[in-house]
Amino acid sequence: MKANIRTNGMPRVVIAGAGLGGLRLAMELRGRGFQVVAVDRNNYSQFSPLIYQVASAGLEPSSISFPLRRLFQGCRDCLFRMAEVRGVDPGAKVLLTSVGPIGYDYLVLAMGGETNFFGQAGIEREALPMKTVEDAMVLRNRILLALERAQTEEDPQKRERYLNFVIVGGGPSGVEIAGALAEMKKDVVPRDYPDLAGRMHIHLLNSGPRLLKSMDPASSARAEKDLLKMGVHVHNGWRVTDCRNGVVSAGGGTLESATVIWVSGIRAVPVEGLPPGALGRGGRILTDRCCRVRGLEDVFAIGDQSLVLGDPEWKDGHPQLAQAALQQASLLARNLERKEKGGAMQPFVYRNLGTMATIGRKRAVAEIGRMKFGGLPAWTLWLVVHLRPILGVKNKFFVLLNWIWNYFTYAQSLRLILRPRPRPLEEPQEGKPRGGEAAPGGQA
Amino acid sequence: MKANIRTNGMPRVVIAGAGLGGLRLAMELRGRGFQVVAVDRNNYSQFSPLIYQVASAGLEPSSISFPLRRLFQGCRDCLFRMAEVRGVDPGAKVLLTSVGPIGYDYLVLAMGGETNFFGQAGIEREALPMKTVEDAMVLRNRILLALERAQTEEDPQKRERYLNFVIVGGGPSGVEIAGALAEMKKDVVPRDYPDLAGRMHIHLLNSGPRLLKSMDPASSARAEKDLLKMGVHVHNGWRVTDCRNGVVSAGGGTLESATVIWVSGIRAVPVEGLPPGALGRGGRILTDRCCRVRGLEDVFAIGDQSLVLGDPEWKDGHPQLAQAALQQASLLARNLERKEKGGAMQPFVYRNLGTMATIGRKRAVAEIGRMKFGGLPAWTLWLVVHLRPILGVKNKFFVLLNWIWNYFTYAQSLRLILRPRPRPLEEPQEGKPRGGEAAPGGQA
């Protein structure tokens, strides 16, 4: 594909990563005179805010995953390549991938974030991340399996370990999965495992002094109060230092658990080949206010992978939230069009639409402008805000149906331990005799 | 659990395997004065006839998998144990499992069948089975991944290999998955992979002279005609002898393919500890007409795992179909009750409700008594017959919705390559220091 740049006179925009930001960019570039090549390691785009509901058996993986090829069907001049990104060669204007180099006129890095274990091998080996749909599928299995094991384990100490669920990280993901597990404890365990009723424990470990530190202290207090009411043990000021053989060591003490969920940090997905000095805090790629990567001409970065410098209101960069990625994508689509027409690009101005976190049934916290509220109004708003961006009529409908179903039955209904044994598609060896292949249609 | 037999004076029935037969038996024993312990390696029961639709991305795994604990919630005196069956000790009246021995008064073996590779290592290593929901999830990934690889592969021979799909086995499963792939080829590939349109090939290899050998020759001919119309290459008389490095060798020739689907045979799941002479053709456990295992007093076997001797109409045993398993389960529930009351058990009489196979959109074949028909009436009947036994209102509704959706959009919509990296729940090592565990609720 290297030689094809400016096919039919159209500049080619290569987008590395088809998450919320990359996908929005691809969609907004339609009809603006660009050829778009989107590259992602998966053949689907996932809707991150609902991943915890897949982990807690409330939603199907497919309900929050959208096949990219289907999304691109309506888009002439849009190509999708399922590939791993290996690096960038800005001199040759090429993105290096597992399916070969892809030449670009403009490159946009939008690969998002990944779980940060902060280099702690024990944690990486034992704790379970919750960043991707695939993580969530593994987590669901592990949560259900721990309950099954607890049911048949006769050694009380081991049983207790299976019944202890430790969540590390006091941000929205930690609060959300803690709340979902608390509902499982209350509504599902007594019915599915009568012997275990009241013996499951959920511990939320938070390194800072309060949960949801990016929100107002009033919201933090409300979230903590709700979680405590739901029976979650909230441990503030516990910084986890190790996890080994089922024992979590933290500043405040130790806990034994067979299921340690790690939602304590993300870092930007690393990319090889960027100039020195292009990376900032958390591995985020530093850009100017037009999302252009520091030191490069035609390479941009948006979303969780990037950090926009120069916004006086957001000196440490904008928050790594869906809305920032989406706003940057929309601006960049317009900016690339402006640039092609010889105009000047506009700087990014973040519009804070508000933040929210759900805790459980009719429990959530929300902040919109100066309004801070919780309970049923926040929870209802959360549902609406998170149903709207789900792509596709069918997915919206299925998510809504699952929510309604779970609401009325008080149960996460997808309590299945599915463990497909992966069989990778391997390259057949070369130089084998072929011959004798049936002529297609020969017998028709 | 060994000492608990005849708890409260109730005899304990241990059911090994909670497939269609085992589950039906558990349900029908409710209220008849038994304690029931169901043992299965999965925490769900799967509805086998629709597994091929999971493989072809038309249905979700969860739509045809029913969490066993939820099914047992309504059943006092019913227990479920998620465990692998290791064997039987009829002398001690104990079922040996991965969670320890389980004593029984009556034992029912209902573990069904598993894929039979006939001891051919090459086939077992390379070909993909389609017997379980987990198999189907792997298969779906592999089918979609082959198309992705074909899209980026530049070597024409390798690309062809990715575009060749070989199905080995001319029974209902082979016909059904061939038809589903043919619809994917016709409706999905041209839209998702315009470059590959018309270049995908589906080969159905059948060792016998006609497809669907258990049905009438007229149905076989109709199925073959339908498949040929849909562009499937049907190779009758091709017995596969090997599969190595992507090359399938068969009696009639060889084919190169990266995706070889093996639906060519099943054998009964083996169990250790049965008396010599208790096994028949295909490893099936031989029973008398009351499903009692040959040579044992209180051990029964039903469904695909068993072979009932002595029915003059079915000298080679009854067909390994859902209806036989369900009928045997219902009879056995009544027979166990009769036995406990001192009465005589009744012999099994198979009631053939008909056989059918679906081929594609508005294409199917059905035989009910002497009636043989195909096309839209058979297809509609197939849908009704297969929707009815799906357990749970929600699952029925979701399957129906998916079918309606796929019917009107001409697309299997769940085209997701989801590859969770399994992280087994391992037993934490013993003898580790505990101490310092937070008191539950200590901070509340």
PDB file of N, CA, C and O in Angstrom, chain A residues 43 60 62 69 73 125 127 134 148 157 161-162 164 192-193 233-234 254 256 394 402 413 415 417 419 423 427-428 434-435 437 441 443, chain B residues 43 60 62 69 73 125 127 134 148 157 161-162 164 192-193 233-234 254 256 394 402 413 415 417 419 423 427-428 434-435 437 441 443:
ATOM      1  N   ASN A  43     -11.167  -6.661  15.255  1.00  0.00           N
ATOM      2  CA  ASN A  43     -12.057  -6.363  14.134  1.00  0.00           C
ATOM      3  C   ASN A  43     -13.325  -5.660  14.610  1.00  0.00           C
ATOM      4  O   ASN A  43     -14.309  -5.587  13.904  1.00  0.00           O
ATOM      5  N   GLU A  60     -23.765  -8.871  27.329  1.00  0.00           N
ATOM      6  CA  GLU A  60     -22.980  -9.691  26.424  1.00  0.00           C
ATOM      7  C   GLU A  60     -21.800  -8.905  25.870  1.00  0.00           C
ATOM      8  O   GLU A  60     -21.979  -7.709  25.565  1.00  0.00           O
ATOM      9  N   SER A  62     -20.873  -8.934  22.896  1.00  0.00           N
ATOM     10  CA  SER A  62     -21.274  -8.440  21.571  1.00  0.00           C
ATOM     11  C   SER A  62     -22.134  -7.188  21.644  1.00  0.00           C
ATOM     12  O   SER A  62     -22.227  -6.449  20.677  1.00  0.00           O
ATOM     13  N   ARG A  69     -15.926  -3.658  10.153  1.00  0.00           N
ATOM     14  CA  ARG A  69     -16.230  -3.735   8.716  1.00  0.00           C
ATOM     15  C   ARG A  69     -17.676  -3.358   8.437  1.00  0.00           C
ATOM     16  O   ARG A  69     -17.989  -2.798   7.394  1.00  0.00           O
ATOM     17  N   GLN A  73     -19.024  -0.261   5.976  1.00  0.00           N
ATOM     18  CA  GLN A  73     -19.685  -0.651   4.730  1.00  0.00           C
ATOM     19  C   GLN A  73     -20.214   0.553   3.967  1.00  0.00           C
ATOM     20  O   GLN A  73     -20.147   0.603   2.752  1.00  0.00           O
ATOM     21  N   ARG A 125       1.024 -10.630  37.116  1.00  0.00           N
ATOM     22  CA  ARG A 125       0.805 -12.061  36.972  1.00  0.00           C
ATOM     23  C   ARG A 125      -0.529 -12.488  37.591  1.00  0.00           C
ATOM     24  O   ARG A 125      -1.233 -13.319  37.037  1.00  0.00           O
ATOM     25  N   ALA A 127      -3.153 -10.300  39.236  1.00  0.00           N
ATOM     26  CA  ALA A 127      -4.353  -9.464  39.243  1.00  0.00           C
ATOM     27  C   ALA A 127      -4.994  -9.453  37.863  1.00  0.00           C
ATOM     28  O   ALA A 127      -4.334  -9.687  36.851  1.00  0.00           O
ATOM     29  N   GLU A 134     -12.245  -8.333  26.159  1.00  0.00           N
ATOM     30  CA  GLU A 134     -11.664  -9.646  26.409  1.00  0.00           C
ATOM     31  C   GLU A 134     -11.265  -9.806  27.879  1.00  0.00           C
ATOM     32  O   GLU A 134     -11.479 -10.858  28.480  1.00  0.00           O
ATOM     33  N   GLU A 148     -18.031 -20.946  42.461  1.00  0.00           N
ATOM     34  CA  GLU A 148     -18.180 -22.404  42.345  1.00  0.00           C
ATOM     35  C   GLU A 148     -17.186 -23.131  43.258  1.00  0.00           C
ATOM     36  O   GLU A 148     -17.513 -24.112  43.911  1.00  0.00           O
ATOM     37  N   GLN A 157     -10.240 -21.663  55.332  1.00  0.00           N
ATOM     38  CA  GLN A 157      -9.367 -20.555  54.930  1.00  0.00           C
ATOM     39  C   GLN A 157      -9.377 -20.376  53.412  1.00  0.00           C
ATOM     40  O   GLN A 157      -9.472 -19.268  52.894  1.00  0.00           O
ATOM     41  N   ARG A 161     -10.883 -17.279  50.946  1.00  0.00           N
ATOM     42  CA  ARG A 161     -10.127 -16.648  49.870  1.00  0.00           C
ATOM     43  C   ARG A 161     -10.954 -16.565  48.586  1.00  0.00           C
ATOM     44  O   ARG A 161     -10.915 -15.577  47.872  1.00  0.00           O
ATOM     45  N   TYR A 162     -11.706 -17.634  48.302  1.00  0.00           N
ATOM     46  CA  TYR A 162     -12.567 -17.613  47.115  1.00  0.00           C
ATOM     47  C   TYR A 162     -13.701 -16.609  47.268  1.00  0.00           C
ATOM     48  O   TYR A 162     -14.233 -16.098  46.296  1.00  0.00           O
ATOM     49  N   ASN A 164     -13.535 -13.755  48.965  1.00  0.00           N
ATOM     50  CA  ASN A 164     -13.047 -12.378  49.051  1.00  0.00           C
ATOM     51  C   ASN A 164     -12.770 -11.851  47.656  1.00  0.00           C
ATOM     52  O   ASN A 164     -11.978 -12.437  46.914  1.00  0.00           O
ATOM     53  N   ASP A 192     -28.432 -18.499  43.970  1.00  0.00           N
ATOM     54  CA  ASP A 192     -27.636 -19.501  43.265  1.00  0.00           C
ATOM     55  C   ASP A 192     -26.814 -20.354  44.234  1.00  0.00           C
ATOM     56  O   ASP A 192     -26.550 -21.530  43.971  1.00  0.00           O
ATOM     57  N   TYR A 193     -26.345 -19.743  45.310  1.00  0.00           N
ATOM     58  CA  TYR A 193     -25.462 -20.435  46.260  1.00  0.00           C
ATOM     59  C   TYR A 193     -25.991 -20.197  47.671  1.00  0.00           C
ATOM     60  O   TYR A 193     -25.379 -19.448  48.447  1.00  0.00           O
ATOM     61  N   HIS A 233     -16.604  -3.132  51.533  1.00  0.00           N
ATOM     62  CA  HIS A 233     -15.609  -2.623  52.469  1.00  0.00           C
ATOM     63  C   HIS A 233     -14.709  -1.650  51.713  1.00  0.00           C
ATOM     64  O   HIS A 233     -13.948  -2.080  50.846  1.00  0.00           O
ATOM     65  N   VAL A 234     -14.812  -0.372  52.018  1.00  0.00           N
ATOM     66  CA  VAL A 234     -14.003   0.632  51.312  1.00  0.00           C
ATOM     67  C   VAL A 234     -12.777   0.940  52.156  1.00  0.00           C
ATOM     68  O   VAL A 234     -12.887   1.301  53.324  1.00  0.00           O
ATOM     69  N   THR A 254      -2.982  -6.525  54.777  1.00  0.00           N
ATOM     70  CA  THR A 254      -3.021  -7.504  53.694  1.00  0.00           C
ATOM     71  C   THR A 254      -4.411  -8.133  53.641  1.00  0.00           C
ATOM     72  O   THR A 254      -5.152  -8.124  54.616  1.00  0.00           O
ATOM     73  N   GLU A 256      -6.442 -11.648  51.752  1.00  0.00           N
ATOM     74  CA  GLU A 256      -6.312 -12.847  50.932  1.00  0.00           C
ATOM     75  C   GLU A 256      -7.477 -12.914  49.963  1.00  0.00           C
ATOM     76  O   GLU A 256      -8.635 -12.744  50.356  1.00  0.00           O
ATOM     77  N   LYS A 394     -29.533  -2.423  16.715  1.00  0.00           N
ATOM     78  CA  LYS A 394     -29.669  -3.718  17.365  1.00  0.00           C
ATOM     79  C   LYS A 394     -28.943  -3.731  18.708  1.00  0.00           C
ATOM     80  O   LYS A 394     -29.477  -4.202  19.705  1.00  0.00           O
ATOM     81  N   ASN A 402     -31.441  -5.979  28.032  1.00  0.00           N
ATOM     82  CA  ASN A 402     -30.711  -6.608  29.132  1.00  0.00           C
ATOM     83  C   ASN A 402     -30.853  -5.788  30.402  1.00  0.00           C
ATOM     84  O   ASN A 402     -31.041  -6.351  31.482  1.00  0.00           O
ATOM     85  N   SER A 413     -28.085 -11.946  34.344  1.00  0.00           N
ATOM     86  CA  SER A 413     -28.564 -13.238  33.854  1.00  0.00           C
ATOM     87  C   SER A 413     -27.520 -14.032  33.087  1.00  0.00           C
ATOM     88  O   SER A 413     -27.722 -15.197  32.818  1.00  0.00           O
ATOM     89  N   ARG A 415     -24.763 -15.618  33.596  1.00  0.00           N
ATOM     90  CA  ARG A 415     -23.800 -16.186  34.529  1.00  0.00           C
ATOM     91  C   ARG A 415     -23.185 -17.455  33.968  1.00  0.00           C
ATOM     92  O   ARG A 415     -23.336 -18.547  34.514  1.00  0.00           O
ATOM     93  N   ILE A 417     -19.834 -19.578  32.553  1.00  0.00           N
ATOM     94  CA  ILE A 417     -18.383 -19.684  32.528  1.00  0.00           C
ATOM     95  C   ILE A 417     -18.006 -20.303  31.182  1.00  0.00           C
ATOM     96  O   ILE A 417     -18.088 -21.506  30.995  1.00  0.00           O
ATOM     97  N   ARG A 419     -15.156 -20.904  28.458  1.00  0.00           N
ATOM     98  CA  ARG A 419     -13.697 -20.881  28.370  1.00  0.00           C
ATOM     99  C   ARG A 419     -13.215 -21.525  27.087  1.00  0.00           C
ATOM    100  O   ARG A 419     -12.675 -22.628  27.100  1.00  0.00           O
ATOM    101  N   ARG A 423      -7.422 -21.611  19.600  1.00  0.00           N
ATOM    102  CA  ARG A 423      -6.630 -22.343  18.608  1.00  0.00           C
ATOM    103  C   ARG A 423      -6.205 -21.333  17.570  1.00  0.00           C
ATOM    104  O   ARG A 423      -6.931 -21.026  16.633  1.00  0.00           O
ATOM    105  N   GLU A 427       0.073 -19.853  10.291  1.00  0.00           N
ATOM    106  CA  GLU A 427       0.491 -19.851   8.897  1.00  0.00           C
ATOM    107  C   GLU A 427       0.841 -21.292   8.509  1.00  0.00           C
ATOM    108  O   GLU A 427       1.723 -21.889   9.092  1.00  0.00           O
ATOM    109  N   PRO A 428       0.146 -21.889   7.543  1.00  0.00           N
ATOM    110  CA  PRO A 428       0.587 -23.221   7.113  1.00  0.00           C
ATOM    111  C   PRO A 428       2.002 -23.131   6.543  1.00  0.00           C
ATOM    112  O   PRO A 428       2.386 -22.104   5.977  1.00  0.00           O
ATOM    113  N   ARG A 434       0.770 -29.327  -3.458  1.00  0.00           N
ATOM    114  CA  ARG A 434      -0.644 -28.937  -3.514  1.00  0.00           C
ATOM    115  C   ARG A 434      -1.428 -29.987  -4.293  1.00  0.00           C
ATOM    116  O   ARG A 434      -1.964 -30.896  -3.720  1.00  0.00           O
ATOM    117  N   GLY A 435      -1.446 -29.860  -5.587  1.00  0.00           N
ATOM    118  CA  GLY A 435      -2.059 -30.808  -6.519  1.00  0.00           C
ATOM    119  C   GLY A 435      -3.411 -31.404  -6.085  1.00  0.00           C
ATOM    120  O   GLY A 435      -3.709 -31.539  -4.928  1.00  0.00           O
ATOM    121  N   GLU A 437      -6.368 -30.347  -6.187  1.00  0.00           N
ATOM    122  CA  GLU A 437      -7.446 -29.531  -5.625  1.00  0.00           C
ATOM    123  C   GLU A 437      -8.696 -29.615  -6.502  1.00  0.00           C
ATOM    124  O   GLU A 437      -8.622 -29.549  -7.721  1.00  0.00           O
ATOM    125  N   GLY A 441     -16.793 -25.619  -8.034  1.00  0.00           N
ATOM    126  CA  GLY A 441     -18.036 -25.812  -8.784  1.00  0.00           C
ATOM    127  C   GLY A 441     -18.030 -27.050  -9.659  1.00  0.00           C
ATOM    128  O   GLY A 441     -18.964 -27.304 -10.398  1.00  0.00           O
ATOM    129  N   GLN A 443     -18.585 -30.035  -9.237  1.00  0.00           N
ATOM    130  CA  GLN A 443     -19.637 -31.036  -9.118  1.00  0.00           C
ATOM    131  C   GLN A 443     -21.020 -30.421  -9.209  1.00  0.00           C
ATOM    132  O   GLN A 443     -22.012 -31.113  -9.020  1.00  0.00           O
TER     133      GLN A 443
ATOM    134  N   ASN B  43     -20.956 -24.772  34.079  1.00  0.00           N
ATOM    135  CA  ASN B  43     -22.015 -24.272  34.948  1.00  0.00           C
ATOM    136  C   ASN B  43     -23.272 -23.937  34.149  1.00  0.00           C
ATOM    137  O   ASN B  43     -24.153 -23.276  34.635  1.00  0.00           O
ATOM    138  N   GLU B  60     -25.570 -15.524  19.849  1.00  0.00           N
ATOM    139  CA  GLU B  60     -24.644 -15.407  20.959  1.00  0.00           C
ATOM    140  C   GLU B  60     -24.490 -16.740  21.692  1.00  0.00           C
ATOM    141  O   GLU B  60     -25.495 -17.433  21.852  1.00  0.00           O
ATOM    142  N   SER B  62     -24.444 -17.088  24.771  1.00  0.00           N
ATOM    143  CA  SER B  62     -25.341 -17.057  25.931  1.00  0.00           C
ATOM    144  C   SER B  62     -26.784 -17.362  25.580  1.00  0.00           C
ATOM    145  O   SER B  62     -27.566 -17.744  26.436  1.00  0.00           O
ATOM    146  N   ARG B  69     -27.394 -23.179  37.779  1.00  0.00           N
ATOM    147  CA  ARG B  69     -27.855 -22.780  39.112  1.00  0.00           C
ATOM    148  C   ARG B  69     -29.165 -22.015  39.043  1.00  0.00           C
ATOM    149  O   ARG B  69     -29.991 -22.119  39.932  1.00  0.00           O
ATOM    150  N   GLN B  73     -32.745 -23.102  40.869  1.00  0.00           N
ATOM    151  CA  GLN B  73     -33.183 -22.259  41.985  1.00  0.00           C
ATOM    152  C   GLN B  73     -34.539 -22.689  42.522  1.00  0.00           C
ATOM    153  O   GLN B  73     -34.775 -22.683  43.722  1.00  0.00           O
ATOM    154  N   ARG B 125      -5.194 -32.299  15.668  1.00  0.00           N
ATOM    155  CA  ARG B 125      -4.378 -31.107  15.887  1.00  0.00           C
ATOM    156  C   ARG B 125      -4.867 -29.927  15.040  1.00  0.00           C
ATOM    157  O   ARG B 125      -4.874 -28.791  15.496  1.00  0.00           O
ATOM    158  N   ALA B 127      -7.845 -29.828  12.701  1.00  0.00           N
ATOM    159  CA  ALA B 127      -9.253 -29.585  12.373  1.00  0.00           C
ATOM    160  C   ALA B 127      -9.990 -29.033  13.586  1.00  0.00           C
ATOM    161  O   ALA B 127      -9.575 -29.223  14.724  1.00  0.00           O
ATOM    162  N   GLU B 134     -18.232 -23.766  23.364  1.00  0.00           N
ATOM    163  CA  GLU B 134     -16.861 -23.250  23.366  1.00  0.00           C
ATOM    164  C   GLU B 134     -16.157 -23.554  22.042  1.00  0.00           C
ATOM    165  O   GLU B 134     -15.450 -22.698  21.501  1.00  0.00           O
ATOM    166  N   GLU B 148     -10.020 -12.153   7.360  1.00  0.00           N
ATOM    167  CA  GLU B 148      -9.131 -10.999   7.573  1.00  0.00           C
ATOM    168  C   GLU B 148      -7.758 -11.260   6.957  1.00  0.00           C
ATOM    169  O   GLU B 148      -7.176 -10.382   6.314  1.00  0.00           O
ATOM    170  N   GLN B 157      -1.454 -18.167  -3.493  1.00  0.00           N
ATOM    171  CA  GLN B 157      -1.714 -19.525  -3.010  1.00  0.00           C
ATOM    172  C   GLN B 157      -2.159 -19.516  -1.549  1.00  0.00           C
ATOM    173  O   GLN B 157      -3.103 -20.192  -1.152  1.00  0.00           O
ATOM    174  N   ARG B 161      -5.870 -20.452   0.282  1.00  0.00           N
ATOM    175  CA  ARG B 161      -6.005 -21.343   1.425  1.00  0.00           C
ATOM    176  C   ARG B 161      -6.905 -20.712   2.501  1.00  0.00           C
ATOM    177  O   ARG B 161      -7.713 -21.377   3.119  1.00  0.00           O
ATOM    178  N   TYR B 162      -6.738 -19.415   2.694  1.00  0.00           N
ATOM    179  CA  TYR B 162      -7.599 -18.732   3.672  1.00  0.00           C
ATOM    180  C   TYR B 162      -9.048 -18.673   3.205  1.00  0.00           C
ATOM    181  O   TYR B 162      -9.964 -18.579   3.995  1.00  0.00           O
ATOM    182  N   ASN B 164     -10.556 -20.997   1.349  1.00  0.00           N
ATOM    183  CA  ASN B 164     -11.164 -22.321   1.248  1.00  0.00           C
ATOM    184  C   ASN B 164     -11.633 -22.776   2.626  1.00  0.00           C
ATOM    185  O   ASN B 164     -10.834 -22.830   3.566  1.00  0.00           O
ATOM    186  N   ASP B 192     -18.576  -6.848   3.488  1.00  0.00           N
ATOM    187  CA  ASP B 192     -17.475  -6.610   4.430  1.00  0.00           C
ATOM    188  C   ASP B 192     -16.115  -6.651   3.739  1.00  0.00           C
ATOM    189  O   ASP B 192     -15.176  -5.971   4.150  1.00  0.00           O
ATOM    190  N   TYR B 193     -15.994  -7.508   2.720  1.00  0.00           N
ATOM    191  CA  TYR B 193     -14.706  -7.701   2.040  1.00  0.00           C
ATOM    192  C   TYR B 193     -14.932  -7.634   0.542  1.00  0.00           C
ATOM    193  O   TYR B 193     -14.868  -8.668  -0.145  1.00  0.00           O
ATOM    194  N   HIS B 233     -19.499 -26.677  -2.709  1.00  0.00           N
ATOM    195  CA  HIS B 233     -18.973 -27.819  -3.454  1.00  0.00           C
ATOM    196  C   HIS B 233     -19.186 -29.066  -2.613  1.00  0.00           C
ATOM    197  O   HIS B 233     -18.554 -29.212  -1.571  1.00  0.00           O
ATOM    198  N   VAL B 234     -20.093 -29.945  -3.040  1.00  0.00           N
ATOM    199  CA  VAL B 234     -20.376 -31.158  -2.274  1.00  0.00           C
ATOM    200  C   VAL B 234     -19.561 -32.313  -2.859  1.00  0.00           C
ATOM    201  O   VAL B 234     -19.647 -32.593  -4.053  1.00  0.00           O
ATOM    202  N   THR B 254      -7.096 -33.985  -2.716  1.00  0.00           N
ATOM    203  CA  THR B 254      -6.662 -33.159  -1.585  1.00  0.00           C
ATOM    204  C   THR B 254      -7.195 -31.750  -1.773  1.00  0.00           C
ATOM    205  O   THR B 254      -7.509 -31.318  -2.886  1.00  0.00           O
ATOM    206  N   GLU B 256      -6.540 -27.647  -0.070  1.00  0.00           N
ATOM    207  CA  GLU B 256      -5.798 -26.809   0.863  1.00  0.00           C
ATOM    208  C   GLU B 256      -6.749 -25.876   1.561  1.00  0.00           C
ATOM    209  O   GLU B 256      -7.577 -25.230   0.915  1.00  0.00           O
ATOM    210  N   LYS B 394     -36.246 -15.216  28.392  1.00  0.00           N
ATOM    211  CA  LYS B 394     -35.306 -14.254  27.846  1.00  0.00           C
ATOM    212  C   LYS B 394     -34.507 -14.856  26.690  1.00  0.00           C
ATOM    213  O   LYS B 394     -34.348 -14.231  25.651  1.00  0.00           O
ATOM    214  N   ASN B 402     -32.685 -12.323  17.287  1.00  0.00           N
ATOM    215  CA  ASN B 402     -31.519 -12.477  16.424  1.00  0.00           C
ATOM    216  C   ASN B 402     -31.916 -13.065  15.078  1.00  0.00           C
ATOM    217  O   ASN B 402     -31.422 -12.640  14.039  1.00  0.00           O
ATOM    218  N   SER B 413     -24.917 -10.928  12.366  1.00  0.00           N
ATOM    219  CA  SER B 413     -24.452  -9.632  12.848  1.00  0.00           C
ATOM    220  C   SER B 413     -23.347  -9.719  13.892  1.00  0.00           C
ATOM    221  O   SER B 413     -22.745  -8.720  14.224  1.00  0.00           O
ATOM    222  N   ARG B 415     -20.255 -10.524  14.100  1.00  0.00           N
ATOM    223  CA  ARG B 415     -19.004 -10.867  13.447  1.00  0.00           C
ATOM    224  C   ARG B 415     -17.804 -10.347  14.238  1.00  0.00           C
ATOM    225  O   ARG B 415     -17.023  -9.533  13.762  1.00  0.00           O
ATOM    226  N   ILE B 417     -14.327 -11.013  16.505  1.00  0.00           N
ATOM    227  CA  ILE B 417     -13.243 -11.940  16.842  1.00  0.00           C
ATOM    228  C   ILE B 417     -12.846 -11.640  18.286  1.00  0.00           C
ATOM    229  O   ILE B 417     -12.105 -10.706  18.549  1.00  0.00           O
ATOM    230  N   ARG B 419     -11.049 -12.933  21.596  1.00  0.00           N
ATOM    231  CA  ARG B 419     -10.083 -13.959  21.989  1.00  0.00           C
ATOM    232  C   ARG B 419      -9.577 -13.729  23.399  1.00  0.00           C
ATOM    233  O   ARG B 419      -8.436 -13.318  23.595  1.00  0.00           O
ATOM    234  N   ARG B 423      -7.084 -17.028  31.896  1.00  0.00           N
ATOM    235  CA  ARG B 423      -6.258 -16.969  33.091  1.00  0.00           C
ATOM    236  C   ARG B 423      -6.875 -17.906  34.102  1.00  0.00           C
ATOM    237  O   ARG B 423      -7.792 -17.537  34.822  1.00  0.00           O
ATOM    238  N   GLU B 427      -5.131 -22.726  42.333  1.00  0.00           N
ATOM    239  CA  GLU B 427      -5.137 -22.908  43.774  1.00  0.00           C
ATOM    240  C   GLU B 427      -3.982 -22.103  44.360  1.00  0.00           C
ATOM    241  O   GLU B 427      -2.828 -22.347  44.027  1.00  0.00           O
ATOM    242  N   PRO B 428      -4.244 -21.124  45.230  1.00  0.00           N
ATOM    243  CA  PRO B 428      -3.111 -20.436  45.857  1.00  0.00           C
ATOM    244  C   PRO B 428      -2.318 -21.428  46.695  1.00  0.00           C
ATOM    245  O   PRO B 428      -2.870 -22.391  47.220  1.00  0.00           O
ATOM    246  N   ARG B 434      -0.934 -15.268  56.687  1.00  0.00           N
ATOM    247  CA  ARG B 434      -2.190 -14.559  56.416  1.00  0.00           C
ATOM    248  C   ARG B 434      -2.165 -13.189  57.096  1.00  0.00           C
ATOM    249  O   ARG B 434      -1.808 -12.210  56.497  1.00  0.00           O
ATOM    250  N   GLY B 435      -2.495 -13.175  58.345  1.00  0.00           N
ATOM    251  CA  GLY B 435      -2.447 -11.982  59.214  1.00  0.00           C
ATOM    252  C   GLY B 435      -2.869 -10.657  58.588  1.00  0.00           C
ATOM    253  O   GLY B 435      -2.778 -10.449  57.378  1.00  0.00           O
ATOM    254  N   GLU B 437      -5.645  -9.342  57.981  1.00  0.00           N
ATOM    255  CA  GLU B 437      -6.843  -9.216  57.140  1.00  0.00           C
ATOM    256  C   GLU B 437      -7.808  -8.212  57.742  1.00  0.00           C
ATOM    257  O   GLU B 437      -8.066  -8.217  58.937  1.00  0.00           O
ATOM    258  N   GLY B 441     -16.404  -5.267  57.227  1.00  0.00           N
ATOM    259  CA  GLY B 441     -17.265  -4.202  57.735  1.00  0.00           C
ATOM    260  C   GLY B 441     -16.571  -3.263  58.711  1.00  0.00           C
ATOM    261  O   GLY B 441     -17.184  -2.365  59.257  1.00  0.00           O
ATOM    262  N   GLN B 443     -14.750  -0.812  58.427  1.00  0.00           N
ATOM    263  CA  GLN B 443     -14.723   0.634  58.170  1.00  0.00           C
ATOM    264  C   GLN B 443     -16.109   1.200  57.925  1.00  0.00           C
ATOM    265  O   GLN B 443     -16.251   2.365  57.610  1.00  0.00           O
TER     266      GLN B 443
END
